[in-house]
PDB file of C-alpha atoms in Angstrom:
ATOM      1  CA  GLY A   1       7.578  19.075  -5.544  1.00  0.00           C
ATOM      2  CA  ALA A   2       6.370  18.226  -2.091  1.00  0.00           C
ATOM      3  CA  GLY A   3       5.345  14.683  -1.340  1.00  0.00           C
ATOM      4  CA  VAL A   4       2.555  13.412   0.848  1.00  0.00           C
ATOM      5  CA  SER A   5       2.834  14.742   4.367  1.00  0.00           C
ATOM      6  CA  GLN A   6       1.197  13.460   7.524  1.00  0.00           C
ATOM      7  CA  SER A   7       0.899  14.869  10.989  1.00  0.00           C
ATOM      8  CA  PRO A   8       1.617  14.198  13.702  1.00  0.00           C
ATOM      9  CA  SER A   9       4.446  11.753  13.083  1.00  0.00           C
ATOM     10  CA  ASN A  10       3.869  10.200  16.481  1.00  0.00           C
ATOM     11  CA  LYS A  11       0.851  10.275  18.743  1.00  0.00           C
ATOM     12  CA  VAL A  12       0.551   8.750  22.184  1.00  0.00           C
ATOM     13  CA  THR A  13      -2.891   8.836  23.724  1.00  0.00           C
ATOM     14  CA  GLU A  14      -4.829   7.281  26.530  1.00  0.00           C
ATOM     15  CA  LYS A  15      -7.483   4.673  25.996  1.00  0.00           C
ATOM     16  CA  GLY A  16     -10.876   6.296  25.467  1.00  0.00           C
ATOM     17  CA  LYS A  17      -9.576   9.563  24.037  1.00  0.00           C
ATOM     18  CA  ASP A  18     -10.280  10.777  20.497  1.00  0.00           C
ATOM     19  CA  VAL A  19      -7.480  11.393  18.001  1.00  0.00           C
ATOM     20  CA  GLU A  20      -7.246  13.170  14.660  1.00  0.00           C
ATOM     21  CA  LEU A  21      -4.666  12.295  12.041  1.00  0.00           C
ATOM     22  CA  ARG A  22      -4.000  14.606   9.132  1.00  0.00           C
ATOM     23  CA  CYS A  23      -2.880  13.945   5.570  1.00  0.00           C
ATOM     24  CA  ASP A  24      -1.796  16.491   2.963  1.00  0.00           C
ATOM     25  CA  PRO A  25      -1.740  14.795  -0.439  1.00  0.00           C
ATOM     26  CA  ILE A  26       0.285  15.780  -3.450  1.00  0.00           C
ATOM     27  CA  SER A  27      -1.361  18.707  -5.191  1.00  0.00           C
ATOM     28  CA  GLY A  28      -3.574  17.608  -8.063  1.00  0.00           C
ATOM     29  CA  HIS A  29      -3.933  14.012  -6.901  1.00  0.00           C
ATOM     30  CA  THR A  30      -7.620  13.160  -6.910  1.00  0.00           C
ATOM     31  CA  ALA A  31      -7.334   9.794  -5.177  1.00  0.00           C
ATOM     32  CA  LEU A  32      -6.509   9.538  -1.479  1.00  0.00           C
ATOM     33  CA  TYR A  33      -6.234   6.401   0.625  1.00  0.00           C
ATOM     34  CA  TRP A  34      -5.869   5.644   4.304  1.00  0.00           C
ATOM     35  CA  TYR A  35      -4.263   2.382   5.435  1.00  0.00           C
ATOM     36  CA  ARG A  36      -3.284   0.880   8.740  1.00  0.00           C
ATOM     37  CA  GLN A  37      -0.151  -1.185   9.257  1.00  0.00           C
ATOM     38  CA  SER A  38       0.428  -3.050  12.491  1.00  0.00           C
ATOM     39  CA  LEU A  39       3.959  -4.078  13.467  1.00  0.00           C
ATOM     40  CA  GLY A  40       5.315  -6.568  10.971  1.00  0.00           C
ATOM     41  CA  GLN A  41       1.989  -6.868   9.186  1.00  0.00           C
ATOM     42  CA  GLY A  42       0.648  -5.962   5.769  1.00  0.00           C
ATOM     43  CA  LEU A  43      -1.476  -3.050   4.698  1.00  0.00           C
ATOM     44  CA  GLU A  44      -5.024  -2.888   5.943  1.00  0.00           C
ATOM     45  CA  PHE A  45      -7.188  -0.704   3.707  1.00  0.00           C
ATOM     46  CA  LEU A  46      -9.378   1.728   5.616  1.00  0.00           C
ATOM     47  CA  ILE A  47     -10.982   4.279   3.279  1.00  0.00           C
ATOM     48  CA  TYR A  48     -10.612   5.664  -0.243  1.00  0.00           C
ATOM     49  CA  PHE A  49     -11.582   9.058  -1.642  1.00  0.00           C
ATOM     50  CA  GLN A  50     -11.752   9.672  -5.373  1.00  0.00           C
ATOM     51  CA  GLY A  51     -12.667  13.126  -6.614  1.00  0.00           C
ATOM     52  CA  ASN A  52     -16.264  14.035  -5.852  1.00  0.00           C
ATOM     53  CA  SER A  53     -17.456  10.449  -5.582  1.00  0.00           C
ATOM     54  CA  ALA A  54     -18.780   9.036  -2.332  1.00  0.00           C
ATOM     55  CA  PRO A  55     -15.845   7.596  -0.378  1.00  0.00           C
ATOM     56  CA  ASP A  56     -15.329   3.860  -0.153  1.00  0.00           C
ATOM     57  CA  LYS A  57     -15.543   3.235   3.578  1.00  0.00           C
ATOM     58  CA  SER A  58     -15.610  -0.532   3.332  1.00  0.00           C
ATOM     59  CA  GLY A  59     -12.354  -0.967   5.244  1.00  0.00           C
ATOM     60  CA  LEU A  60     -13.192   1.039   8.346  1.00  0.00           C
ATOM     61  CA  PRO A  61     -13.038  -1.477  11.221  1.00  0.00           C
ATOM     62  CA  SER A  62     -15.756   0.087  13.375  1.00  0.00           C
ATOM     63  CA  ASP A  63     -17.999   3.129  13.664  1.00  0.00           C
ATOM     64  CA  ARG A  64     -15.367   4.710  15.906  1.00  0.00           C
ATOM     65  CA  PHE A  65     -13.398   5.421  12.738  1.00  0.00           C
ATOM     66  CA  SER A  66     -14.336   8.176  10.323  1.00  0.00           C
ATOM     67  CA  ALA A  67     -12.582  10.288   7.724  1.00  0.00           C
ATOM     68  CA  GLU A  68     -13.276  13.325   5.662  1.00  0.00           C
ATOM     69  CA  ARG A  69     -11.595  15.099   2.821  1.00  0.00           C
ATOM     70  CA  THR A  70     -12.194  18.805   2.544  1.00  0.00           C
ATOM     71  CA  GLY A  71     -12.089  20.576  -0.793  1.00  0.00           C
ATOM     72  CA  GLY A  72     -10.669  17.528  -2.487  1.00  0.00           C
ATOM     73  CA  SER A  73      -7.345  18.020  -0.735  1.00  0.00           C
ATOM     74  CA  VAL A  74      -6.507  17.611   2.954  1.00  0.00           C
ATOM     75  CA  SER A  75      -7.939  14.591   4.734  1.00  0.00           C
ATOM     76  CA  THR A  76      -8.495  13.899   8.412  1.00  0.00           C
ATOM     77  CA  LEU A  77      -8.893  10.446   9.930  1.00  0.00           C
ATOM     78  CA  THR A  78     -10.643  10.514  13.292  1.00  0.00           C
ATOM     79  CA  ILE A  79     -10.659   7.690  15.793  1.00  0.00           C
ATOM     80  CA  GLN A  80     -13.079   8.102  18.657  1.00  0.00           C
ATOM     81  CA  ARG A  81     -12.778   6.403  22.033  1.00  0.00           C
ATOM     82  CA  THR A  82      -9.437   4.855  21.117  1.00  0.00           C
ATOM     83  CA  GLN A  83      -8.656   1.292  22.142  1.00  0.00           C
ATOM     84  CA  GLN A  84      -5.292  -0.395  22.576  1.00  0.00           C
ATOM     85  CA  GLU A  85      -5.865  -2.467  19.443  1.00  0.00           C
ATOM     86  CA  ASP A  86      -5.943   0.784  17.462  1.00  0.00           C
ATOM     87  CA  SER A  87      -2.189   1.124  18.021  1.00  0.00           C
ATOM     88  CA  ALA A  88      -0.524   0.973  14.606  1.00  0.00           C
ATOM     89  CA  VAL A  89       1.059   3.101  11.909  1.00  0.00           C
ATOM     90  CA  TYR A  90      -1.556   4.935   9.883  1.00  0.00           C
ATOM     91  CA  LEU A  91      -0.482   5.567   6.314  1.00  0.00           C
ATOM     92  CA  CYS A  92      -1.924   7.969   3.790  1.00  0.00           C
ATOM     93  CA  ALA A  93      -1.322   7.753   0.051  1.00  0.00           C
ATOM     94  CA  SER A  94      -2.392   9.829  -2.906  1.00  0.00           C
ATOM     95  CA  SER A  95      -2.365   9.252  -6.640  1.00  0.00           C
ATOM     96  CA  LEU A  96      -3.644  10.363  -9.985  1.00  0.00           C
ATOM     97  CA  VAL A  97      -6.484   8.398 -11.527  1.00  0.00           C
ATOM     98  CA  LEU A  98      -6.027   7.443 -15.163  1.00  0.00           C
ATOM     99  CA  ALA A  99      -8.399   5.812 -17.617  1.00  0.00           C
ATOM    100  CA  GLY A 100      -7.128   2.368 -16.744  1.00  0.00           C
ATOM    101  CA  GLY A 101      -7.157   2.803 -12.997  1.00  0.00           C
ATOM    102  CA  THR A 102      -5.293   4.403 -10.153  1.00  0.00           C
ATOM    103  CA  ASP A 103      -1.729   5.294 -11.010  1.00  0.00           C
ATOM    104  CA  THR A 104       1.268   4.976  -8.711  1.00  0.00           C
ATOM    105  CA  GLN A 105       0.458   5.647  -5.073  1.00  0.00           C
ATOM    106  CA  TYR A 106       2.731   8.007  -3.194  1.00  0.00           C
ATOM    107  CA  PHE A 107       2.831   7.239   0.488  1.00  0.00           C
ATOM    108  CA  GLY A 108       3.333   9.588   3.355  1.00  0.00           C
ATOM    109  CA  PRO A 109       5.704   8.762   6.223  1.00  0.00           C
ATOM    110  CA  GLY A 110       2.844   7.656   8.440  1.00  0.00           C
ATOM    111  CA  THR A 111       1.571   8.498  11.895  1.00  0.00           C
ATOM    112  CA  ARG A 112       2.562   6.074  14.623  1.00  0.00           C
ATOM    113  CA  LEU A 113      -0.334   5.860  17.065  1.00  0.00           C
ATOM    114  CA  THR A 114       0.165   4.357  20.499  1.00  0.00           C
ATOM    115  CA  VAL A 115      -2.828   3.894  22.757  1.00  0.00           C
ATOM    116  CA  LEU A 116      -1.901   3.319  26.377  1.00  0.00           C
TER     117      LEU A 116
ATOM    118  CA  GLY B   1     -14.215  -8.749  -6.650  1.00  0.00           C
ATOM    119  CA  ASN B   2     -10.614  -7.997  -7.428  1.00  0.00           C
ATOM    120  CA  SER B   3      -7.902  -9.673  -5.360  1.00  0.00           C
ATOM    121  CA  VAL B   4      -4.159 -10.197  -5.177  1.00  0.00           C
ATOM    122  CA  THR B   5      -2.419 -13.297  -3.818  1.00  0.00           C
ATOM    123  CA  GLN B   6       1.288 -13.380  -3.185  1.00  0.00           C
ATOM    124  CA  MET B   7       3.547 -16.051  -1.760  1.00  0.00           C
ATOM    125  CA  GLU B   8       3.887 -16.155   1.964  1.00  0.00           C
ATOM    126  CA  GLY B   9       7.164 -15.233   3.543  1.00  0.00           C
ATOM    127  CA  PRO B  10       9.549 -14.865   4.934  1.00  0.00           C
ATOM    128  CA  VAL B  11      11.853 -15.709   2.070  1.00  0.00           C
ATOM    129  CA  THR B  12      15.494 -16.130   3.107  1.00  0.00           C
ATOM    130  CA  LEU B  13      18.238 -16.150   0.474  1.00  0.00           C
ATOM    131  CA  SER B  14      21.987 -15.867   0.366  1.00  0.00           C
ATOM    132  CA  GLU B  15      23.577 -12.944  -1.415  1.00  0.00           C
ATOM    133  CA  GLU B  16      23.746 -13.381  -5.212  1.00  0.00           C
ATOM    134  CA  ALA B  17      20.911 -15.942  -5.227  1.00  0.00           C
ATOM    135  CA  PHE B  18      18.042 -15.754  -7.713  1.00  0.00           C
ATOM    136  CA  LEU B  19      14.807 -14.335  -6.384  1.00  0.00           C
ATOM    137  CA  THR B  20      11.219 -15.049  -7.390  1.00  0.00           C
ATOM    138  CA  ILE B  21       8.234 -13.754  -5.462  1.00  0.00           C
ATOM    139  CA  ASN B  22       5.004 -15.047  -6.932  1.00  0.00           C
ATOM    140  CA  CYS B  23       1.966 -12.840  -7.400  1.00  0.00           C
ATOM    141  CA  THR B  24      -1.322 -13.801  -9.004  1.00  0.00           C
ATOM    142  CA  TYR B  25      -4.426 -11.711  -9.351  1.00  0.00           C
ATOM    143  CA  THR B  26      -8.137 -11.826  -9.998  1.00  0.00           C
ATOM    144  CA  ALA B  27      -9.713  -8.904 -11.808  1.00  0.00           C
ATOM    145  CA  THR B  28     -12.779  -8.400 -13.937  1.00  0.00           C
ATOM    146  CA  GLY B  29     -11.180  -5.724 -16.081  1.00  0.00           C
ATOM    147  CA  TYR B  30      -7.723  -4.988 -17.441  1.00  0.00           C
ATOM    148  CA  PRO B  31      -5.798  -3.850 -14.384  1.00  0.00           C
ATOM    149  CA  SER B  32      -2.532  -2.032 -13.973  1.00  0.00           C
ATOM    150  CA  LEU B  33      -0.107  -4.052 -11.842  1.00  0.00           C
ATOM    151  CA  PHE B  34       2.442  -2.784  -9.341  1.00  0.00           C
ATOM    152  CA  TRP B  35       5.179  -3.919  -7.006  1.00  0.00           C
ATOM    153  CA  TYR B  36       5.844  -1.729  -3.993  1.00  0.00           C
ATOM    154  CA  VAL B  37       8.745  -2.121  -1.558  1.00  0.00           C
ATOM    155  CA  GLN B  38       9.132  -1.174   2.092  1.00  0.00           C
ATOM    156  CA  TYR B  39      12.724  -1.131   3.344  1.00  0.00           C
ATOM    157  CA  PRO B  40      13.289  -1.442   7.099  1.00  0.00           C
ATOM    158  CA  GLY B  41      12.284   1.753   8.856  1.00  0.00           C
ATOM    159  CA  GLU B  42      11.202   3.437   5.635  1.00  0.00           C
ATOM    160  CA  GLY B  43       7.947   4.212   3.877  1.00  0.00           C
ATOM    161  CA  LEU B  44       6.343   2.322   1.034  1.00  0.00           C
ATOM    162  CA  GLN B  45       7.510   3.228  -2.431  1.00  0.00           C
ATOM    163  CA  LEU B  46       6.870   2.056  -5.948  1.00  0.00           C
ATOM    164  CA  LEU B  47       9.396  -0.470  -7.259  1.00  0.00           C
ATOM    165  CA  LEU B  48       7.967  -1.096 -10.733  1.00  0.00           C
ATOM    166  CA  LYS B  49       4.703  -1.283 -12.645  1.00  0.00           C
ATOM    167  CA  ALA B  50       3.109  -2.540 -15.862  1.00  0.00           C
ATOM    168  CA  THR B  51      -0.082  -1.238 -17.371  1.00  0.00           C
ATOM    169  CA  LYS B  52      -0.974  -3.764 -20.065  1.00  0.00           C
ATOM    170  CA  ALA B  53      -0.515  -7.391 -20.979  1.00  0.00           C
ATOM    171  CA  ASP B  54       3.028  -8.504 -21.865  1.00  0.00           C
ATOM    172  CA  ASP B  55       4.522  -5.288 -20.501  1.00  0.00           C
ATOM    173  CA  LYS B  56       7.657  -5.757 -18.419  1.00  0.00           C
ATOM    174  CA  GLY B  57       8.320  -3.431 -15.540  1.00  0.00           C
ATOM    175  CA  SER B  58      11.895  -3.101 -14.323  1.00  0.00           C
ATOM    176  CA  ASN B  59      13.863  -1.138 -11.757  1.00  0.00           C
ATOM    177  CA  LYS B  60      17.017  -1.676  -9.647  1.00  0.00           C
ATOM    178  CA  GLY B  61      17.609  -5.071 -11.285  1.00  0.00           C
ATOM    179  CA  PHE B  62      14.089  -6.279 -10.483  1.00  0.00           C
ATOM    180  CA  GLU B  63      11.703  -7.314 -13.247  1.00  0.00           C
ATOM    181  CA  ALA B  64       8.089  -8.424 -13.513  1.00  0.00           C
ATOM    182  CA  THR B  65       6.112  -9.316 -16.629  1.00  0.00           C
ATOM    183  CA  TYR B  66       2.342  -8.810 -16.880  1.00  0.00           C
ATOM    184  CA  ARG B  67       1.015 -12.230 -17.920  1.00  0.00           C
ATOM    185  CA  LYS B  68      -2.678 -12.059 -18.684  1.00  0.00           C
ATOM    186  CA  GLU B  69      -2.976 -15.716 -19.665  1.00  0.00           C
ATOM    187  CA  THR B  70      -1.783 -16.830 -16.237  1.00  0.00           C
ATOM    188  CA  THR B  71      -3.010 -13.712 -14.373  1.00  0.00           C
ATOM    189  CA  SER B  72       0.425 -13.335 -12.831  1.00  0.00           C
ATOM    190  CA  PHE B  73       2.993 -10.644 -12.156  1.00  0.00           C
ATOM    191  CA  HIS B  74       5.904 -12.481 -10.533  1.00  0.00           C
ATOM    192  CA  LEU B  75       8.818 -10.409  -9.235  1.00  0.00           C
ATOM    193  CA  GLU B  76      12.318 -11.610 -10.157  1.00  0.00           C
ATOM    194  CA  LYS B  77      15.909 -10.555  -9.624  1.00  0.00           C
ATOM    195  CA  GLY B  78      18.910 -12.432 -10.877  1.00  0.00           C
ATOM    196  CA  SER B  79      21.295 -11.696  -8.014  1.00  0.00           C
ATOM    197  CA  VAL B  80      20.011 -10.311  -4.722  1.00  0.00           C
ATOM    198  CA  GLN B  81      21.998  -8.160  -2.344  1.00  0.00           C
ATOM    199  CA  VAL B  82      21.751  -7.695   1.398  1.00  0.00           C
ATOM    200  CA  SER B  83      20.323  -4.238   0.693  1.00  0.00           C
ATOM    201  CA  ASP B  84      17.310  -5.862  -1.014  1.00  0.00           C
ATOM    202  CA  SER B  85      16.059  -7.096   2.342  1.00  0.00           C
ATOM    203  CA  ALA B  86      12.595  -5.572   2.628  1.00  0.00           C
ATOM    204  CA  VAL B  87       8.881  -6.311   2.420  1.00  0.00           C
ATOM    205  CA  TYR B  88       7.491  -6.509  -1.116  1.00  0.00           C
ATOM    206  CA  PHE B  89       3.817  -5.841  -1.926  1.00  0.00           C
ATOM    207  CA  CYS B  90       2.066  -6.755  -5.157  1.00  0.00           C
ATOM    208  CA  ALA B  91      -0.917  -4.566  -6.097  1.00  0.00           C
ATOM    209  CA  LEU B  92      -3.468  -3.963  -8.834  1.00  0.00           C
ATOM    210  CA  SER B  93      -5.833  -1.235  -9.886  1.00  0.00           C
ATOM    211  CA  ASP B  94      -8.482  -1.094 -12.580  1.00  0.00           C
ATOM    212  CA  ARG B  95     -11.670   0.675 -13.549  1.00  0.00           C
ATOM    213  CA  THR B  96     -13.954  -1.702 -11.685  1.00  0.00           C
ATOM    214  CA  GLY B  97     -14.557  -1.082  -8.024  1.00  0.00           C
ATOM    215  CA  GLY B  98     -14.069   2.630  -8.452  1.00  0.00           C
ATOM    216  CA  PHE B  99     -10.405   2.435  -9.451  1.00  0.00           C
ATOM    217  CA  LYS B 100      -9.423   1.305  -5.981  1.00  0.00           C
ATOM    218  CA  THR B 101      -5.958  -0.222  -5.584  1.00  0.00           C
ATOM    219  CA  ILE B 102      -5.835  -3.688  -4.018  1.00  0.00           C
ATOM    220  CA  PHE B 103      -2.673  -4.845  -2.201  1.00  0.00           C
ATOM    221  CA  GLY B 104      -1.423  -8.328  -1.495  1.00  0.00           C
ATOM    222  CA  ALA B 105      -0.410  -9.317   2.019  1.00  0.00           C
ATOM    223  CA  GLY B 106       3.279  -8.626   1.447  1.00  0.00           C
ATOM    224  CA  THR B 107       6.317 -10.917   1.349  1.00  0.00           C
ATOM    225  CA  ARG B 108       9.265 -10.319   3.632  1.00  0.00           C
ATOM    226  CA  LEU B 109      12.663 -10.988   2.088  1.00  0.00           C
ATOM    227  CA  PHE B 110      15.836 -11.554   4.115  1.00  0.00           C
ATOM    228  CA  VAL B 111      19.154 -11.676   2.266  1.00  0.00           C
ATOM    229  CA  LYS B 112      22.151 -13.071   4.148  1.00  0.00           C
ATOM    230  CA  ALA B 113      25.732 -12.062   3.403  1.00  0.00           C
TER     231      ALA B 113
END
């Protein structure tokens, strides 16, 4: 079946503009994560959605960042008034949730954001 | 809260050398443990996992054993290849903290021919 898809694959924007990044998870996966990965760096957790529970927003770096997940499926990450330090690859992942915890995460290809 | 600590890189080895990448964890419950790999220019993918104590995950010649007594999940391979050059991430997930998965910082491996 289809994997996790993200769009756009690349986004170049000017400082101060808003951007929206989209993630389509694998069908049936109740857990959805957003991460940020700067060049050569590790994964920075941003936000986590699990079913109908309130999302865990503890990783969002500022109030310019927000995300929503509609109908338990597609998710959109919005960055308002972009800054140059927002430039990174934004990764989405989805997974099943089992009794013992989140199962294997399946990652999308990422959106490379460049803020000029 | 839960956390994952893995050895800092980069790790540089010659082809056919033995590889160990250390990973230790802190968790209040009984987590599932994972190793993910990111090859150059590619996305993150699962390498192996273990869901309970003493389980051994294995894939592509890599192995890791879930050691509850030492809270460790070290990644090993007996003979590395140039194609194993990548960044390796240790991760855990359990019922506490809303089932959220926690990743380590990643360890970059370079294998020289």
